Amino acid sequence: MKTPTIAGWIIAGVVLAGCSPPPPAVPTAGTKAMALRLDGVVGKWEAAPYSPTEEKPFRANRPGWIPAYRQRIASSQEAGKMLEFRHRLARELLWDGQTKAALGELNRLSAMVEQSTAPERVKESFFSMLRTDFSIGFLRLAEQENCLAGHNPQSCIFPIREAGVHRLQEPSSAAIGVLLKSLTANPADLSSRWLLNLAYMTLGKYPQEVPPEHLIDEKIFQSEHDPGRFRDEAAKLGVAAVGLAGGCCVDDFDGDGDLDIVASSWGLRDQLRLFSQNAEGGFDDRTLAAGLSGEVGGLNICHADYDNDGALDLLVLRGGWLDGAEQFPNSLLRNLGGGVFDDVTEKAGLLSFSPTQVAAWGDYDNDGWLDLFIGNESNAAGSYDSRLYHNNGDGTFTEQGAASGLSSLGFVKGAAWGDCDNDGFVDLYISRAGAKNLLFHNEGRESPAPGGWSFQERAASAGVEEPVNSFPAWFWDYDNDGWLDLFVAGFDGTGIDGVAGDYLGRPRPSGHPKLYRNRGDGSFDDVTSAARLDRVLLVMGANFGDLDNDGHPDLYLGTGAPDYRTLMPNRMFRNNGSGAFQDVTTAGGFGHLQKGHGIAFADVDADGDQDVYAVMGGWYTGDVFPNVLFENPGHGNHWITLRLRGTRANRSAIGARIKVTVRVPSGSRQIHALAGTGGSFGSASLQQEIGLGKAEAIEEIEIWWPGQEGRQVFRGPEMDRAYLAEEGATMLQPVRGGDS
């Protein structure tokens, strides 16, 4: 099995620019045991026998497919089978990152078809398929030779301009020739039209040289508001890790007061990475020093202080997207302090072998210890129950999914805890693939099972079952009224043609996300259209934060699909404070064309505004790309940062509700926040970074700690400061480096 680093496109200076060599590794016994377990299951997976009828998209992640197809080509006596196997080989090579070899196979195929005696209509059908493959191959080669080998901060940022224009232009020029042939054969082919315009952009010839009949007017990409340009500083700071789809966590893992970054890549042998911020504001790769050697894979990761010791722990989720690959366990990595981790999965009672990509931390019984929901994938390949783990308070967990009615949930894609009726108990929202979504209201301790807890499913009556195919989801108070609203991202496989059609104003009934506004009576209004979010968006990773510190939460959507052709911009939407969201993608520089996965908002450089870290790799082995860190240019608005410390509540204060009342010229204004890590694919900083807009002063801060009826009030703190807010304290404490 190849790792992304062996895919041939990691360039010196892109991955570890400015990083000093890591100290010697210090893996614990628990981590060594998990590394051995993972090595064994990955080896078994890689050695699985080849099946010529297997059509699962992840087949490119097994190294045996390419030699198997070559062997079949060598032994085949039937012309039709020879063409079929050579075509499959070409695609396997393409998915594996061997793009030039793939194009060579496609050229051989094209010649074989041309020389065959098949009817012309049969030939044309085959050539149509080959044109699709050729266009994919040339565009991917263009990315490899320019955006990867010559990576810079403007690489793959849509619309492509200036330094983003390709230096080596032959691959894109070849793609244009193929795409023009496809459009001649089918002028209504939206995918080819979109990619044609994109290819001209890479050459610096858009829009002037695009044939008028195929031109997509650049006006349709213009932002509805200018938030200032956010520049990708990942390579400069040393956090442009190259990998596949994966998750990320941004927080202070080593306890020195600065935010660090953890990133995963879902390749089965891809190493989890920890980047620790140094005194100069850059980052050092401390993966080995953190004891993480051998902790590989992980489509998603999230973090919390599950044992209330003041050090943030990590959860790595594995097996997702592998259609029943139940042998891959998750990992609970306990932070021993100073950013050194021990794999305590088995010791904590969390060892299981079910495919998953999502988990959510929340204290559902308000006992001061964070519990854990893990959503598993059930489909035709296998049925895997989801799990609800109750935190016993001694470092171990007890599984309560069946007793609480949270086990047989289908194919879970997203999960979020939030108290949607303000009764003091967190409820659980479940986003699913191919089925209506679920909302479990927390009923309390009513189950007859020992230690059980009762949840009642209310999605239909609450009006939050859609979209039927969805992905990340979260609770937030987007309208600052004190009631948690709900965002659910849509993902229905519409492909690049659906996205292009949406840009061109062609209505499509599916593929939209849903924004639900809380009515305050246990039900929600679908305000997607009114909020101007009724757009076709193939969302995978997503999260929210406040781009301009105006006190209204915005959202960033990582878009795409496994198909190499889904070269679509990731999208940023700004909350205008009046119930609608403005697309600010192009003005802000957020329109990355690579696959968007784990996303985290966080004030990485501690200057008072939120930056954005995003994992950019794709599904297939060869679809690697450097991660990005978009630095906020600043907007002149006020802010306050709160590091919450629970005493009776969980120490991470996950689930705490915050209300900041500020004085403005017209009187007073309230800004609400929910303590947590944001969306379900990407884990943002637990310190609460709250924008205050043009406030003149803070009148008071009110915190409702999980499990407590009363509200804690702090009056008159200064703006533009960071504070420690401890449960039960009478005053906020100014934060200095190392405070936690």
XYZ file of C-alpha atoms in Angstrom:
740
model
C 0.000 0.000 0.000
C 1.425 3.339 -0.987
C 1.256 6.288 1.333
C 0.692 9.767 -0.105
C 4.364 10.538 0.403
C 5.256 7.748 -2.033
C 2.756 8.972 -4.592
C 5.603 11.039 -5.951
C 4.264 14.552 -5.378
C 5.564 15.694 -2.014
C 8.061 18.401 -2.706
C 10.716 19.554 -0.260
C 9.619 22.811 1.319
C 5.896 22.072 0.928
C 5.451 19.609 3.750
C 7.844 20.563 6.493
C 9.065 23.992 5.511
C 10.944 25.541 8.400
C 10.532 22.538 10.709
C 13.385 21.314 12.850
C 14.067 17.551 13.063
C 11.718 15.896 15.581
C 13.113 14.510 18.835
C 13.365 10.742 19.323
C 10.083 8.811 19.405
C 8.526 7.949 22.757
C 5.644 5.544 22.028
C 3.897 4.045 25.037
C 3.042 0.373 25.427
C -0.574 1.118 24.515
C 0.416 2.949 21.340
C 2.840 0.197 20.342
C 0.099 -2.387 20.792
C -2.317 -0.409 18.619
C 0.367 0.129 15.972
C 0.922 -3.634 15.792
C -2.822 -4.242 15.598
C -3.210 -1.710 12.797
C -0.234 -3.098 10.903
C -1.827 -6.535 11.028
C -5.258 -5.504 9.814
C -3.834 -3.274 7.089
C -1.624 -6.126 5.906
C -4.660 -8.420 5.786
C -6.614 -5.800 3.857
C -3.826 -5.301 1.341
C -3.463 -9.051 0.811
C -7.167 -9.604 0.121
C -7.578 -11.648 -3.077
C -8.204 -9.894 -6.368
C -11.708 -10.194 -7.811
C -12.226 -9.078 -11.445
C -15.910 -8.416 -10.747
C -15.326 -6.126 -7.758
C -16.471 -2.614 -8.631
C -15.992 -0.760 -5.353
C -14.432 2.691 -5.816
C -11.834 2.128 -3.098
C -10.280 -0.756 -5.028
C -7.452 1.547 -6.108
C -6.273 1.530 -2.496
C -5.200 -2.093 -2.773
C -1.791 -2.552 -4.421
C -2.722 -5.868 -6.055
C -5.140 -4.480 -8.607
C -2.611 -3.063 -11.071
C -0.475 -6.239 -11.435
C -3.664 -8.311 -11.524
C -5.009 -6.393 -14.507
C -1.648 -6.587 -16.256
C -1.639 -10.343 -15.784
C -5.156 -10.620 -17.217
C -4.175 -8.510 -20.215
C -1.184 -10.791 -20.860
C -3.293 -13.947 -20.647
C -6.462 -12.758 -22.379
C -7.263 -14.187 -25.820
C -10.538 -12.327 -26.353
C -10.342 -8.878 -27.937
C -13.319 -7.531 -26.008
C -11.891 -8.652 -22.678
C -8.500 -7.245 -23.636
C -10.057 -3.819 -24.152
C -11.994 -4.057 -20.900
C -8.991 -5.023 -18.794
C -6.712 -2.447 -20.415
C -9.331 0.231 -19.722
C -9.578 -0.863 -16.087
C -5.802 -0.852 -15.826
C -5.685 2.720 -17.155
C -8.153 3.844 -14.504
C -6.295 2.009 -11.736
C -3.073 3.719 -12.738
C -4.830 7.076 -12.771
C -6.338 6.539 -9.306
C -2.949 5.394 -8.029
C -1.282 8.637 -9.099
C 0.631 7.051 -12.013
C -0.883 9.529 -14.436
C 1.610 9.349 -17.314
C 1.369 5.563 -17.308
C -2.420 5.838 -17.318
C -2.345 8.184 -20.313
C -0.040 5.749 -22.103
C -2.569 2.953 -21.614
C -5.368 5.206 -22.857
C -3.353 5.991 -26.008
C -2.885 2.266 -26.642
C -6.589 1.706 -26.090
C -7.487 4.480 -28.502
C -5.284 2.985 -31.209
C -6.745 -0.484 -30.654
C -10.293 0.826 -30.987
C -9.404 2.832 -34.097
C -7.942 -0.269 -35.760
C -10.800 -2.555 -34.787
C -13.549 -3.673 -37.155
C -16.322 -2.698 -34.750
C -19.242 -0.618 -36.097
C -18.646 3.140 -36.082
C -21.378 3.795 -33.497
C -19.708 1.292 -31.151
C -16.364 2.959 -31.704
C -17.821 6.400 -31.003
C -19.363 5.160 -27.768
C -15.964 3.887 -26.663
C -14.204 7.079 -27.785
C -16.716 9.126 -25.778
C -15.753 7.167 -22.660
C -12.059 7.524 -23.465
C -12.409 11.304 -23.908
C -13.714 11.488 -20.347
C -10.712 9.505 -19.112
C -8.245 11.525 -21.185
C -9.613 14.821 -19.865
C -9.350 13.557 -16.291
C -5.813 12.321 -16.894
C -4.533 15.523 -18.505
C -6.095 17.739 -15.822
C -4.671 15.584 -13.032
C -1.231 15.651 -14.666
C -1.528 19.441 -14.878
C -2.194 19.547 -11.135
C 0.696 17.228 -10.336
C 3.237 19.107 -12.425
C 2.130 22.566 -11.288
C -0.049 22.729 -8.165
C 1.946 20.008 -6.390
C 5.455 20.176 -7.852
C 5.352 23.972 -8.010
C 3.048 24.606 -5.065
C 2.446 28.204 -3.974
C -0.257 30.003 -1.932
C -2.394 30.598 -5.032
C -2.273 27.047 -6.350
C -5.748 25.670 -7.143
C -7.518 28.749 -5.748
C -10.576 29.459 -7.892
C -10.771 31.490 -10.062
C -7.183 30.696 -10.998
C -5.109 33.833 -11.447
C -1.607 35.268 -11.125
C 0.753 32.753 -9.468
C -1.928 30.087 -9.738
C -1.550 30.003 -13.534
C 0.350 26.884 -14.586
C 3.980 27.166 -15.589
C 3.920 23.843 -17.468
C 0.953 24.259 -19.788
C 1.055 21.186 -22.037
C -1.294 19.008 -19.924
C -4.031 21.657 -19.674
C -3.683 22.427 -23.392
C -4.149 18.733 -24.143
C -7.193 18.636 -21.855
C -8.734 21.558 -23.742
C -8.393 19.690 -27.027
C -10.186 16.646 -25.608
C -12.912 18.680 -23.900
C -13.662 20.599 -27.107
C -14.195 17.274 -28.877
C -16.543 16.162 -26.092
C -18.535 19.374 -26.417
C -18.700 19.035 -30.190
C -20.250 15.611 -29.694
C -22.525 16.834 -26.889
C -22.839 20.628 -26.486
C -25.090 20.124 -23.427
C -22.332 18.354 -21.467
C -22.079 20.650 -18.415
C -19.172 18.755 -16.848
C -17.005 19.219 -19.926
C -18.052 22.859 -20.243
C -17.098 23.554 -16.621
C -13.746 21.794 -16.940
C -13.023 23.570 -20.235
C -13.383 26.977 -18.590
C -11.232 25.782 -15.700
C -8.519 24.513 -18.048
C -8.387 27.896 -19.787
C -7.995 29.516 -16.345
C -4.930 27.371 -15.629
C -3.349 28.753 -18.819
C -4.198 32.378 -18.012
C -6.474 32.472 -21.074
C -9.839 32.790 -19.357
C -12.171 34.344 -20.357
C -10.703 35.859 -23.507
C -9.876 32.632 -25.376
C -12.762 30.419 -24.300
C -15.046 29.749 -27.291
C -18.050 32.042 -26.761
C -20.565 29.220 -27.034
C -18.873 27.419 -24.105
C -17.886 30.411 -21.963
C -19.134 30.541 -18.376
C -19.340 34.234 -17.504
C -16.996 35.194 -14.675
C -19.727 37.424 -13.241
C -21.506 34.392 -11.792
C -18.500 33.708 -9.553
C -18.337 37.190 -8.073
C -18.725 37.399 -4.307
C -21.723 39.071 -2.730
C -19.504 40.751 -0.121
C -15.768 41.346 0.246
C -14.352 39.951 3.514
C -10.766 40.752 2.555
C -8.304 38.306 1.077
C -7.351 35.296 3.220
C -3.939 33.999 2.121
C -2.850 30.366 2.410
C 0.128 30.408 4.786
C 0.313 26.651 5.441
C 3.584 26.018 3.610
C 5.248 29.088 5.130
C 4.257 28.001 8.648
C 5.099 24.322 8.179
C 1.609 22.786 8.308
C 0.978 22.015 4.624
C 0.863 18.278 5.280
C 0.290 16.357 2.054
C -2.272 13.592 2.242
C -5.659 12.224 1.329
C -9.070 12.946 2.828
C -8.840 13.300 6.596
C -9.753 15.225 9.694
C -8.100 17.971 11.702
C -8.073 19.334 15.241
C -6.769 22.771 16.201
C -6.130 23.479 19.896
C -3.462 23.746 22.588
C -2.356 20.124 22.898
C 0.994 20.734 24.591
C -0.289 23.208 27.189
C 2.002 26.110 26.273
C -0.802 28.576 25.516
C -0.474 28.443 21.714
C -2.715 26.545 19.333
C -1.356 23.411 17.668
C -2.657 21.362 14.726
C -3.333 17.638 14.365
C -4.108 16.282 10.894
C -5.021 12.820 9.647
C -5.123 11.172 6.225
C -7.366 8.203 5.566
C -4.783 6.126 3.657
C -4.426 2.945 5.662
C -0.724 3.521 6.341
C -0.810 7.321 6.527
C 0.690 8.629 9.768
C -1.330 10.910 12.069
C 0.578 14.212 12.362
C 0.973 16.680 15.239
C 2.295 20.158 14.481
C 3.218 22.149 17.574
C 3.398 25.921 17.377
C 6.814 27.332 18.227
C 7.893 30.658 19.709
C 8.266 32.227 16.246
C 4.666 31.466 15.248
C 5.642 28.631 12.921
C 5.105 24.945 13.595
C 7.359 21.974 14.313
C 6.396 18.421 13.440
C 6.264 16.714 16.854
C 4.575 13.521 15.706
C 7.332 11.220 16.929
C 7.998 13.150 20.139
C 4.271 12.959 20.865
C 4.425 9.171 20.830
C 2.122 8.877 17.826
C 4.313 6.655 15.652
C 2.195 3.882 14.156
C -1.115 5.667 14.663
C -2.108 5.489 11.020
C -5.236 6.144 8.994
C -8.210 8.072 10.263
C -10.837 9.564 7.982
C -11.868 11.898 10.800
C -10.548 13.008 14.191
C -11.982 15.015 17.073
C -10.776 16.154 20.474
C -11.913 16.788 24.060
C -10.656 16.432 27.638
C -12.543 13.214 28.392
C -10.813 12.537 31.729
C -10.950 16.117 33.108
C -7.196 16.299 33.706
C -6.666 19.554 31.806
C -4.919 17.975 28.806
C -6.807 17.625 25.530
C -7.201 14.099 24.193
C -7.749 12.821 20.635
C -10.149 10.344 19.048
C -9.200 8.830 15.681
C -12.015 7.322 13.590
C -11.263 4.548 11.091
C -12.916 2.166 8.647
C -15.279 4.674 7.073
C -15.852 4.462 3.290
C -14.512 0.898 3.152
C -17.897 -0.830 2.799
C -17.773 -3.200 5.720
C -14.090 -3.050 6.626
C -14.984 -3.752 10.231
C -11.498 -4.863 11.215
C -10.236 -1.270 11.564
C -10.485 -0.038 15.180
C -10.765 3.553 16.348
C -8.177 5.004 18.736
C -8.617 7.010 21.923
C -5.347 8.851 22.519
C -5.005 10.119 26.084
C -2.853 13.207 26.491
C -0.353 12.499 29.265
C 0.560 16.197 29.426
C 2.835 18.294 27.264
C 1.340 16.828 24.096
C 2.526 13.233 24.615
C -0.135 10.610 23.939
C -0.944 7.081 25.022
C -3.366 4.857 23.094
C -5.840 3.771 25.789
C -8.576 2.480 23.467
C -8.715 -1.037 24.871
C -8.072 0.034 28.467
C -10.916 2.561 28.258
C -13.392 0.015 26.897
C -13.722 1.626 23.464
C -12.105 -1.073 21.331
C -14.492 -2.060 18.560
C -14.269 -3.082 14.920
C -16.932 -1.193 13.029
C -16.598 1.228 10.086
C -17.050 4.829 11.149
C -16.240 8.397 10.202
C -18.076 10.393 12.871
C -18.217 10.810 16.631
C -19.526 13.468 19.004
C -18.568 14.289 22.599
C -21.299 15.467 24.984
C -22.345 15.030 28.603
C -25.815 13.619 28.048
C -26.479 12.883 31.758
C -24.876 16.058 33.181
C -22.612 14.185 35.594
C -19.569 16.281 34.694
C -17.920 13.645 32.487
C -18.011 13.695 28.695
C -19.793 10.787 27.063
C -19.211 9.676 23.483
C -21.470 8.828 20.567
C -19.865 6.949 17.661
C -21.904 6.668 14.472
C -21.187 3.574 12.393
C -21.949 2.726 8.781
C -24.649 0.166 8.008
C -25.485 -0.641 4.404
C -25.782 -3.601 2.050
C -22.210 -4.634 2.878
C -22.975 -5.096 6.563
C -24.934 -3.915 9.563
C -22.983 -2.183 12.298
C -24.652 -0.720 15.342
C -23.760 2.778 16.433
C -22.552 3.183 20.013
C -23.240 5.422 22.960
C -20.438 5.224 25.515
C -21.145 6.452 29.034
C -18.106 7.937 30.790
C -17.649 6.185 34.119
C -15.412 8.944 35.494
C -12.478 6.588 36.075
C -10.992 6.591 32.602
C -13.335 3.902 31.295
C -16.597 3.839 29.355
C -19.665 1.588 29.352
C -21.568 1.019 26.124
C -25.228 2.089 26.431
C -26.360 2.333 22.795
C -28.896 -0.488 22.831
C -30.229 0.422 26.286
C -30.733 4.026 25.177
C -32.167 3.312 21.721
C -29.152 4.694 19.878
C -27.751 1.591 18.215
C -29.552 0.594 14.990
C -29.299 3.908 13.150
C -28.316 2.981 9.591
C -25.478 4.661 7.680
C -24.451 7.553 9.930
C -22.636 10.444 8.231
C -22.825 13.208 10.854
C -23.700 13.642 14.528
C -24.111 16.618 16.844
C -25.140 17.166 20.462
C -27.133 20.271 21.360
C -29.863 21.297 23.785
C -32.472 22.258 21.212
C -35.304 22.964 23.705
C -33.273 24.643 26.494
C -34.316 22.049 29.088
C -30.751 21.594 30.328
C -30.081 18.236 28.624
C -28.303 17.805 25.287
C -30.171 16.156 22.440
C -28.586 14.226 19.561
C -28.991 14.875 15.828
C -28.015 12.135 13.362
C -27.298 12.804 9.674
C -27.577 9.732 7.440
C -26.887 8.498 3.911
C -29.886 7.295 1.944
C -32.408 7.767 4.743
C -34.216 10.488 6.635
C -32.247 12.086 9.442
C -32.970 11.591 13.140
C -33.361 13.879 16.154
C -33.236 12.151 19.530
C -34.683 14.197 22.360
C -33.005 13.557 25.697
C -35.740 12.239 28.032
C -33.518 11.564 31.039
C -33.091 8.450 33.171
C -36.233 6.557 32.245
C -34.785 3.353 30.814
C -35.322 0.157 32.818
C -31.825 -1.001 31.892
C -29.171 -0.378 34.581
C -27.533 2.957 33.923
C -29.711 3.427 30.870
C -30.905 6.730 29.543
C -33.958 7.432 27.446
C -34.025 9.231 24.093
C -37.111 9.783 21.965
C -36.850 10.204 18.200
C -38.643 13.402 17.095
C -37.195 14.412 13.716
C -40.534 14.258 11.890
C -42.461 16.328 14.426
C -39.534 18.769 14.698
C -39.379 19.085 10.893
C -35.680 18.241 10.512
C -35.587 14.958 8.553
C -33.984 16.318 5.385
C -31.842 16.225 3.337
C -32.184 12.469 2.806
C -28.555 12.242 1.676
C -26.514 14.418 4.012
C -23.093 14.669 5.628
C -21.805 17.059 8.359
C -24.287 18.652 10.753
C -24.128 20.975 13.737
C -26.120 22.977 16.245
C -25.457 26.727 16.416
C -27.308 29.927 17.196
C -26.887 31.616 13.828
C -29.493 34.322 14.591
C -28.427 35.065 18.200
C -31.864 34.534 19.738
C -30.809 32.105 22.480
C -32.234 28.986 20.763
C -30.000 26.495 18.990
C -30.587 26.197 15.258
C -29.440 23.349 13.013
C -27.377 23.152 9.829
C -27.279 19.924 7.796
C -25.055 19.655 4.716
C -26.380 17.887 1.626
C -24.462 15.319 -0.400
C -26.414 13.480 -3.094
C -23.805 12.724 -5.734
C -24.997 15.295 -8.265
C -21.428 15.680 -9.483
C -19.771 18.607 -11.180
C -22.645 18.965 -13.652
C -25.045 19.685 -10.783
C -22.723 22.318 -9.311
C -22.082 23.906 -12.711
C -25.808 23.926 -13.424
C -26.478 25.626 -10.110
C -23.949 28.360 -10.905
C -25.679 28.811 -14.256
C -29.074 29.186 -12.606
C -30.519 25.866 -13.673
C -32.885 24.717 -10.892
C -32.204 21.366 -9.285
C -34.470 19.867 -6.619
C -31.759 17.992 -4.720
C -28.246 18.502 -3.415
C -29.108 21.465 -1.193
C -28.172 21.744 2.490
C -30.795 22.571 5.096
C -30.801 25.425 7.576
C -33.395 24.954 10.302
C -34.346 27.863 12.568
C -35.457 26.922 16.082
C -39.003 28.103 16.827
C -38.526 27.633 20.565
C -41.371 25.118 20.841
C -39.583 21.877 19.946
C -39.889 22.421 16.207
C -37.907 24.131 13.471
C -38.600 26.218 10.367
C -36.842 25.335 7.126
C -35.276 28.706 6.270
C -32.796 27.408 3.682
C -34.271 29.401 0.823
C -34.752 32.582 2.848
C -31.135 32.285 4.012
C -30.012 31.905 0.383
C -28.373 28.543 1.049
C -30.561 26.612 -1.400
C -27.609 25.838 -3.656
C -26.189 22.589 -5.004
C -23.211 21.924 -2.745
C -21.538 18.518 -2.491
C -20.367 18.983 1.094
C -17.943 16.638 2.866
C -16.052 18.562 5.543
C -17.542 21.721 7.055
C -17.436 23.998 10.057
C -18.446 27.442 11.229
C -16.852 30.495 12.824
C -16.842 34.276 12.619
C -14.758 35.523 9.695
C -15.021 39.223 10.399
C -15.721 39.325 14.170
C -19.125 40.873 13.593
C -20.791 38.504 16.075
C -22.658 36.516 13.397
C -21.374 32.970 12.679
C -20.330 32.175 9.111
C -19.751 28.764 7.502
C -17.106 27.121 5.297
C -18.027 24.088 3.222
C -15.462 21.611 1.924
C -16.899 20.276 -1.314
C -16.213 17.526 -3.827
C -16.579 13.802 -4.425
C -14.138 10.937 -5.098
C -14.312 11.497 -8.866
C -11.268 13.430 -10.119
C -13.621 15.510 -12.273
C -15.248 17.146 -9.258
C -12.955 20.153 -9.426
C -15.287 22.601 -7.728
C -14.481 25.431 -5.322
C -14.922 24.980 -1.610
C -17.413 27.634 -0.508
C -17.468 30.282 2.220
C -20.749 31.914 3.231
C -20.919 35.030 5.400
C -23.840 35.569 7.769
C -25.089 39.093 7.030
C -26.848 39.332 10.413
C -30.260 39.692 8.793
C -31.048 36.038 8.245
C -29.230 35.522 4.942
C -25.812 34.219 3.913
C -23.580 35.814 1.282
C -21.231 33.808 -0.910
C -17.791 35.360 -0.280
C -15.772 32.508 -1.777
C -13.860 34.263 -4.539
C -13.273 37.637 -2.850
C -11.920 35.913 0.256
C -9.702 33.459 -1.641
C -11.446 30.413 -0.186
C -12.367 28.669 -3.443
C -9.880 25.830 -3.273
C -10.526 23.330 -6.058
C -9.256 20.263 -4.239
C -11.459 17.991 -2.138
C -12.416 19.694 1.141
C -12.566 17.545 4.254
C -11.729 18.342 7.898
C -12.161 22.078 8.580
C -11.431 24.085 11.730
C -11.851 27.772 12.574
C -9.344 28.997 15.176
C -7.301 32.078 16.069
C -4.040 30.309 15.260
C -1.820 33.397 15.484
C -3.561 34.853 18.581
C -4.294 38.199 16.949
C -7.994 38.196 17.804
C -9.490 36.962 14.526
C -10.175 33.445 13.317
C -8.056 31.682 10.723
C -9.175 28.544 8.873
C -7.325 25.220 8.582
C -8.575 22.683 6.034
C -7.566 19.194 4.893
C -7.540 19.082 1.078
C -6.768 15.527 -0.058
C -9.192 13.219 -1.876
C -10.307 9.599 -1.824
C -8.083 7.748 -4.281
C -4.483 6.867 -3.497
C -3.113 9.373 -5.992
C -5.434 12.242 -5.044
C -3.068 13.888 -2.582
C -2.717 17.597 -1.897
C -1.215 19.911 0.743
C -3.523 21.147 3.496
C -4.189 24.873 3.752
C -4.181 27.489 6.494
C -6.041 30.640 5.498
C -4.786 33.608 7.529
C -7.378 36.208 8.467
C -6.425 39.710 7.250
C -8.420 41.368 10.065
C -11.490 43.593 9.924
C -11.136 46.099 12.754
C -13.987 44.665 14.834
C -13.784 43.945 18.547
C -13.546 40.478 20.069
C -13.121 38.478 23.245
C -11.612 35.007 23.699
C -12.778 32.794 26.558
C -11.045 29.657 27.745
C -13.695 27.837 29.727
C -12.826 25.550 32.633
C -15.579 23.463 34.141
C -15.362 22.331 37.763
C -18.691 20.584 38.329
C -19.319 20.525 34.575
C -16.892 18.728 32.256
C -13.571 20.524 32.230
C -13.687 21.145 28.459
C -17.052 22.904 29.070
C -18.428 21.247 25.941
C -22.127 22.104 25.791
C -21.821 25.348 27.776
C -23.910 28.251 26.474
C -22.498 31.781 26.410
C -24.319 35.075 26.063
C -22.287 38.261 25.654
C -24.178 41.538 26.044
C -22.431 44.516 24.505
C -23.202 48.210 24.365
C -23.773 49.605 20.887
C -24.865 53.112 19.802
C -28.492 51.990 19.563
C -28.530 50.352 23.025
C -27.549 46.756 23.795
C -26.902 43.712 21.650
C -26.620 40.031 22.565
C -24.230 37.544 20.989
C -24.673 33.818 21.689
C -22.204 30.950 21.423
C -22.219 27.192 22.043
C -18.991 25.769 23.491
C -17.678 22.914 21.380
C -15.573 22.091 18.361
C -18.163 23.006 15.715
C -19.169 20.718 12.854
C -18.914 16.945 12.698
C -16.082 16.799 10.110
C -13.359 19.043 11.490
C -12.633 19.938 15.118
C -12.190 23.627 15.955
C -10.525 25.141 19.003
C -12.415 24.782 22.286
C -11.445 28.299 23.315
C -14.422 30.463 22.470
C -13.386 33.185 20.029
C -16.317 35.596 19.968
C -16.606 38.565 17.634
C -18.191 41.710 19.077
C -18.529 43.850 15.952
C -18.495 47.611 16.560
C -19.375 47.273 20.242
C -18.448 50.151 22.520
C -18.052 47.977 25.621
C -18.964 44.602 27.109
C -21.758 44.960 29.645
C -21.761 41.364 30.861
C -20.964 37.770 29.977
C -23.393 35.072 31.066
C -22.404 31.386 31.049
C -24.818 28.500 31.467
C -22.652 25.541 32.440
C -23.869 22.023 31.509
C -25.961 20.512 34.285
C -26.380 23.759 36.216
C -29.651 25.652 36.517
C -28.145 29.011 37.455
C -26.171 31.286 35.155
C -22.726 32.625 36.000
C -22.299 36.322 35.239
C -19.119 38.322 34.683
C -19.580 42.081 34.323
C -17.530 44.663 32.482
C -14.484 42.796 31.102
C -12.352 44.594 28.563
C -12.736 43.940 24.872
C -9.937 42.561 22.676
C -8.594 40.372 25.468
C -8.345 36.645 26.242
C -9.625 35.379 29.598
C -9.954 32.183 31.582
C -13.568 31.696 32.705
C -13.722 29.123 35.489
C -16.996 27.704 36.734
C -17.746 29.132 40.171
C -15.144 31.929 39.979
C -16.150 35.504 40.724
C -13.902 37.108 38.110
C -12.416 36.382 34.730
C -8.656 35.825 34.754
C -6.509 37.308 31.975
C -4.844 34.518 29.998
C -1.107 34.382 29.572
C 1.009 31.810 27.774
C 0.717 28.385 29.378
C -2.572 29.037 31.195
C -5.098 26.239 30.744
